[in-house]
Amino acid sequence: MDETINWQDFAKIDMRVGTIVEVNDFPEARNPAYQVHIDFGGEIGIKKTSAQITALYTKEQLLGTQVVAVVNFPKKQIANFMSECLILGAVNGKDVVLLQPEATVANGLKIS
């Protein structure tokens, strides 16, 4: 386990549920990845991210899938693409299994 954090640290992380609405190949990325656009509802809108999830997911499988992501990181330049959020997943080597709600919920729903 890494360093312990306090409740105030955790409360700063804004995790939301969103639906993947667009997935594109990202050949410019150093490691195999997709460019993913996620709809977080009216308050947040659509954010994009680079995701190294090509080993376990096809673009077609991802469309319409709900995922959990951190939406309050600063933007990060990845090759020629600006990433605006971070999809959460369980990581086993190069395999990433996405964290998803068990049932469909409203886009933008906050995780706590």
XYZ file of C-alpha atoms in Angstrom:
112
model
C 0.000 0.000 0.000
C 1.196 3.490 -0.797
C 1.134 6.476 1.491
C -1.976 7.001 3.648
C -4.148 10.040 2.828
C -6.699 11.860 4.972
C -10.384 12.467 4.249
C -9.747 16.003 2.981
C -7.330 14.625 0.360
C -9.879 12.066 -0.836
C -12.679 14.656 -0.909
C -10.685 16.688 -3.482
C -10.974 13.878 -6.063
C -14.034 14.372 -8.265
C -14.992 10.948 -9.661
C -18.026 10.738 -11.927
C -19.869 8.216 -14.078
C -19.959 8.921 -17.789
C -20.925 7.158 -21.004
C -18.381 6.609 -23.770
C -19.762 8.303 -26.890
C -16.760 8.168 -29.255
C -13.617 6.030 -29.539
C -10.795 6.599 -32.014
C -7.462 4.955 -32.685
C -4.470 6.871 -31.318
C -1.463 5.853 -33.434
C 0.630 8.781 -32.159
C 0.593 7.468 -28.565
C 3.782 5.841 -27.293
C 1.842 2.810 -26.021
C -1.257 1.345 -27.721
C -4.203 3.535 -26.737
C -7.554 4.935 -27.797
C -8.810 8.514 -27.798
C -12.024 8.276 -25.794
C -14.821 10.876 -25.508
C -17.045 10.526 -22.434
C -20.387 12.239 -21.765
C -20.622 13.301 -18.104
C -24.021 14.991 -18.441
C -25.135 18.616 -18.531
C -23.051 19.985 -15.654
C -19.690 18.710 -16.972
C -20.357 17.853 -20.612
C -18.110 15.731 -22.808
C -14.480 15.235 -21.828
C -11.804 13.355 -23.729
C -8.968 11.155 -22.576
C -6.290 8.820 -23.824
C -6.760 5.289 -22.489
C -4.375 2.334 -22.756
C -7.197 -0.216 -22.864
C -6.667 -1.733 -26.310
C -5.592 -5.152 -24.980
C -9.006 -6.021 -23.516
C -11.481 -3.753 -25.340
C -12.370 -3.017 -28.944
C -13.693 0.370 -29.994
C -17.091 -1.206 -30.678
C -17.262 -2.778 -27.199
C -16.547 0.570 -25.550
C -19.233 2.645 -27.296
C -22.172 3.184 -24.971
C -20.305 1.765 -21.968
C -20.483 3.611 -18.678
C -17.183 4.158 -16.864
C -15.882 5.885 -13.748
C -13.377 8.698 -14.250
C -11.620 11.470 -12.351
C -12.804 14.723 -13.935
C -10.883 17.375 -11.978
C -7.284 16.687 -13.034
C -5.569 19.438 -15.023
C -5.412 18.834 -18.777
C -2.432 16.750 -19.908
C -0.797 16.734 -23.336
C -0.292 13.187 -24.679
C 1.403 13.301 -28.080
C -0.863 15.562 -30.196
C -3.919 15.052 -27.945
C -5.116 16.897 -24.824
C -6.424 14.537 -22.126
C -9.074 16.065 -19.827
C -9.947 13.229 -17.437
C -8.718 9.829 -16.228
C -10.750 6.641 -16.666
C -10.329 4.356 -13.645
C -9.473 0.699 -13.988
C -7.884 -2.242 -12.246
C -4.363 -2.663 -13.637
C -2.643 -6.018 -14.084
C 0.569 -5.444 -16.035
C -0.546 -3.954 -19.365
C -4.150 -5.143 -18.956
C -6.650 -2.623 -17.623
C -10.169 -3.692 -16.586
C -12.460 -0.667 -16.476
C -14.380 0.233 -13.325
C -18.071 0.390 -14.208
C -21.343 0.820 -12.307
C -23.273 -2.432 -11.941
C -26.426 -0.792 -13.256
C -26.956 2.107 -15.669
C -27.014 5.438 -13.824
C -27.284 9.089 -14.841
C -24.220 10.560 -16.523
C -22.369 12.859 -14.139
C -23.371 10.945 -11.013
C -20.710 11.554 -8.351
C -18.748 8.673 -6.824
C -18.150 8.868 -3.077
